[in-house]
Amino acid sequence: MFNLFPKHFKKSAVLSFAKRFNSRSYANSVNESLFVSLWNNLRQSAQLPEKFIWLLGAPGAGKGTATPVILKEWEVSTPPIVISSLLNTPEAIEIKNRGGLVDDAHVLKALLNELTKEVYTPGALIDGFPRTRVQSNFVQFLRQKSKATLFHLVIVYVDQELSVERQLYRGKQAKYLNQIKGGKIEEERPGDLDLRIATERYIRFREEFGSILEMKQEIPSYFERGGVRLFLLEGRPSRGDATGGNSAEVMREDTLKQIRFQRMMGYEDLEKYQQQILSKWFPQDSN
């Protein structure tokens, strides 16, 4: 069985597990109150999408490259809802530039307001969500409120070394292109030029990933009978340059193959296959 806690904080996680477990029911009741409050503040005519695709990935894993493939495979024609683009207040921008996370209440309100716009009724891909345990619980809440015919979580993974390499490469490329073009043509993300922030981003992704896997372990029936399906995708191309060059097309091909392979599996076979994937990604954390 795969251990959800990375090796470097496994001991502290074990020591604090009982305390976290005892406080979880209280935390869940607080979260539920927040969710219900947000839900009740919606206009009466508000509708949720008929299809949900929640997309999370390691920094530099290639979510942008994978997104068109995912949209086409599940026949979602609306543009992605990119969480970071919804959080555009000065305070939120400052937090993001430091590599931090905007508070959950702000994120959930912005997301729910966007999701209930008429344009997303046929379907929506949400990029960069869920990232915390509260957000994972909110996904469960929406599943209960929704009559969606499709409800998937897709995670794109690369290891820490490649993630940091790609982030710094992306930052250098953006800076170089802006210099030769004479302007801010390409987005220069502050974290893409800072090794410390790039590394912290990856560590936070591991924690985000862990919150989803922890939820899956606690309530497996939510995935088995609740109509929710988890897809684990490898973000490293099977051939070519891992940071650039012709790897984008290879990654799109690989993404499609991985999705279709996992789509054809029954729940039990998919569970076994994903345990193998997790053991490969995190060999130090498997028992």
mmCIF file of C-alpha atoms in Angstrom, residues 131-260:
data_model
loop_
_atom_site.group_PDB
_atom_site.id
_atom_site.type_symbol
_atom_site.label_atom_id
_atom_site.label_comp_id
_atom_site.label_asym_id
_atom_site.label_seq_id
_atom_site.Cartn_x
_atom_site.Cartn_y
_atom_site.Cartn_z
ATOM 1 C CA ARG A 131 -4.676 22.504 -3.876
ATOM 2 C CA THR A 132 -5.612 22.131 -0.218
ATOM 3 C CA ARG A 133 -7.626 19.719 1.902
ATOM 4 C CA VAL A 134 -10.422 22.296 2.146
ATOM 5 C CA GLN A 135 -10.491 22.569 -1.645
ATOM 6 C CA SER A 136 -10.552 18.769 -1.965
ATOM 7 C CA ASN A 137 -13.565 18.733 0.362
ATOM 8 C CA PHE A 138 -15.177 21.417 -1.794
ATOM 9 C CA VAL A 139 -14.817 19.155 -4.821
ATOM 10 C CA GLN A 140 -16.765 16.510 -2.871
ATOM 11 C CA PHE A 141 -19.396 19.108 -1.982
ATOM 12 C CA LEU A 142 -19.845 20.091 -5.634
ATOM 13 C CA ARG A 143 -20.124 16.441 -6.636
ATOM 14 C CA GLN A 144 -23.035 16.082 -4.239
ATOM 15 C CA LYS A 145 -24.715 19.233 -5.553
ATOM 16 C CA SER A 146 -24.003 18.495 -9.207
ATOM 17 C CA LYS A 147 -25.839 16.301 -11.694
ATOM 18 C CA ALA A 148 -22.745 16.180 -13.894
ATOM 19 C CA THR A 149 -22.404 13.218 -16.244
ATOM 20 C CA LEU A 150 -18.600 13.403 -16.061
ATOM 21 C CA PHE A 151 -16.503 14.233 -12.993
ATOM 22 C CA HIS A 152 -12.747 13.596 -13.286
ATOM 23 C CA LEU A 153 -9.586 14.559 -11.436
ATOM 24 C CA VAL A 154 -6.455 14.597 -13.604
ATOM 25 C CA ILE A 155 -2.969 14.922 -12.115
ATOM 26 C CA VAL A 156 0.134 15.462 -14.254
ATOM 27 C CA TYR A 157 3.359 14.469 -12.519
ATOM 28 C CA VAL A 158 7.083 15.035 -12.944
ATOM 29 C CA ASP A 159 9.755 14.557 -10.302
ATOM 30 C CA GLN A 160 11.287 17.424 -8.350
ATOM 31 C CA GLU A 161 14.507 17.622 -10.350
ATOM 32 C CA LEU A 162 12.718 17.961 -13.688
ATOM 33 C CA SER A 163 10.076 20.304 -12.265
ATOM 34 C CA VAL A 164 12.667 22.759 -10.954
ATOM 35 C CA GLU A 165 14.710 22.446 -14.159
ATOM 36 C CA ARG A 166 11.683 23.273 -16.302
ATOM 37 C CA GLN A 167 10.607 26.211 -14.132
ATOM 38 C CA LEU A 168 14.043 27.837 -14.306
ATOM 39 C CA TYR A 169 14.316 27.080 -18.033
ATOM 40 C CA ARG A 170 10.905 28.700 -18.594
ATOM 41 C CA GLY A 171 11.996 31.790 -16.673
ATOM 42 C CA LYS A 172 15.266 32.148 -18.572
ATOM 43 C CA GLN A 173 13.495 31.683 -21.906
ATOM 44 C CA ALA A 174 10.864 34.322 -21.098
ATOM 45 C CA LYS A 175 13.510 36.810 -19.977
ATOM 46 C CA TYR A 176 15.644 36.179 -23.068
ATOM 47 C CA LEU A 177 12.707 36.520 -25.488
ATOM 48 C CA ASN A 178 11.569 39.745 -23.856
ATOM 49 C CA GLN A 179 15.089 41.159 -24.132
ATOM 50 C CA ILE A 180 15.448 40.436 -27.845
ATOM 51 C CA LYS A 181 11.867 41.517 -28.648
ATOM 52 C CA GLY A 182 12.123 44.681 -26.586
ATOM 53 C CA GLY A 183 9.147 44.365 -24.247
ATOM 54 C CA LYS A 184 7.110 42.170 -21.924
ATOM 55 C CA ILE A 185 5.946 39.789 -24.639
ATOM 56 C CA GLU A 186 6.363 36.630 -22.571
ATOM 57 C CA GLU A 187 5.146 36.348 -18.978
ATOM 58 C CA GLU A 188 8.043 36.473 -16.521
ATOM 59 C CA ARG A 189 6.958 34.691 -13.353
ATOM 60 C CA PRO A 190 9.096 35.758 -10.375
ATOM 61 C CA GLY A 191 9.309 32.176 -9.094
ATOM 62 C CA ASP A 192 10.683 30.917 -12.406
ATOM 63 C CA LEU A 193 13.888 32.851 -11.788
ATOM 64 C CA ASP A 194 14.373 31.795 -8.167
ATOM 65 C CA LEU A 195 15.636 28.312 -7.274
ATOM 66 C CA ARG A 196 14.244 28.502 -3.733
ATOM 67 C CA ILE A 197 10.727 29.444 -4.843
ATOM 68 C CA ALA A 198 10.769 26.859 -7.635
ATOM 69 C CA THR A 199 11.703 24.164 -5.118
ATOM 70 C CA GLU A 200 9.073 25.331 -2.615
ATOM 71 C CA ARG A 201 6.441 25.224 -5.343
ATOM 72 C CA TYR A 202 7.231 21.573 -5.972
ATOM 73 C CA ILE A 203 7.175 20.644 -2.284
ATOM 74 C CA ARG A 204 3.771 22.317 -2.001
ATOM 75 C CA PHE A 205 2.550 20.302 -5.000
ATOM 76 C CA ARG A 206 3.531 17.111 -3.172
ATOM 77 C CA GLU A 207 1.373 18.226 -0.253
ATOM 78 C CA GLU A 208 -1.522 19.096 -2.601
ATOM 79 C CA PHE A 209 -1.223 15.708 -4.262
ATOM 80 C CA GLY A 210 -1.161 14.065 -0.853
ATOM 81 C CA SER A 211 -4.438 15.730 0.186
ATOM 82 C CA ILE A 212 -6.195 14.180 -2.825
ATOM 83 C CA LEU A 213 -4.728 10.741 -2.209
ATOM 84 C CA GLU A 214 -5.584 10.982 1.479
ATOM 85 C CA MET A 215 -9.181 11.807 0.595
ATOM 86 C CA LYS A 216 -9.273 8.870 -1.813
ATOM 87 C CA GLN A 217 -7.949 6.518 0.847
ATOM 88 C CA GLU A 218 -10.459 7.676 3.467
ATOM 89 C CA ILE A 219 -13.557 7.478 1.251
ATOM 90 C CA PRO A 220 -12.818 5.070 -1.628
ATOM 91 C CA SER A 221 -16.534 4.671 -2.345
ATOM 92 C CA TYR A 222 -16.559 8.345 -3.383
ATOM 93 C CA PHE A 223 -14.386 7.321 -6.320
ATOM 94 C CA GLU A 224 -15.830 3.859 -6.888
ATOM 95 C CA ARG A 225 -19.563 4.563 -6.704
ATOM 96 C CA GLY A 226 -19.685 8.361 -6.649
ATOM 97 C CA GLY A 227 -18.905 8.707 -10.324
ATOM 98 C CA VAL A 228 -15.506 10.288 -9.705
ATOM 99 C CA ARG A 229 -12.499 9.027 -11.627
ATOM 100 C CA LEU A 230 -8.832 9.812 -10.975
ATOM 101 C CA PHE A 231 -6.292 9.895 -13.812
ATOM 102 C CA LEU A 232 -2.540 9.906 -13.093
ATOM 103 C CA LEU A 233 -0.449 11.119 -16.024
ATOM 104 C CA GLU A 234 3.325 11.107 -16.483
ATOM 105 C CA GLY A 235 4.549 14.534 -17.632
ATOM 106 C CA ARG A 236 7.956 13.393 -18.856
ATOM 107 C CA PRO A 237 7.964 12.751 -22.630
ATOM 108 C CA SER A 238 8.774 9.222 -23.724
ATOM 109 C CA ARG A 239 11.361 10.607 -26.116
ATOM 110 C CA GLY A 240 12.974 13.927 -26.997
ATOM 111 C CA ASP A 241 14.164 16.869 -24.914
ATOM 112 C CA ALA A 242 12.417 17.036 -21.552
ATOM 113 C CA THR A 243 12.538 20.850 -21.359
ATOM 114 C CA GLY A 244 11.839 21.992 -24.889
ATOM 115 C CA GLY A 245 12.395 21.218 -28.558
ATOM 116 C CA ASN A 246 9.967 18.787 -30.156
ATOM 117 C CA SER A 247 8.833 17.333 -26.823
ATOM 118 C CA ALA A 248 5.455 19.149 -26.834
ATOM 119 C CA GLU A 249 4.019 16.996 -29.620
ATOM 120 C CA VAL A 250 5.437 13.859 -28.008
ATOM 121 C CA MET A 251 3.855 14.859 -24.686
ATOM 122 C CA ARG A 252 0.475 15.375 -26.345
ATOM 123 C CA GLU A 253 0.699 11.898 -27.883
ATOM 124 C CA ASP A 254 1.778 10.384 -24.565
ATOM 125 C CA THR A 255 -1.019 12.183 -22.707
ATOM 126 C CA LEU A 256 -3.673 10.823 -25.052
ATOM 127 C CA LYS A 257 -2.324 7.272 -24.776
ATOM 128 C CA GLN A 258 -2.234 7.424 -20.982
ATOM 129 C CA ILE A 259 -5.778 8.792 -20.732
ATOM 130 C CA ARG A 260 -7.246 6.208 -23.095
#
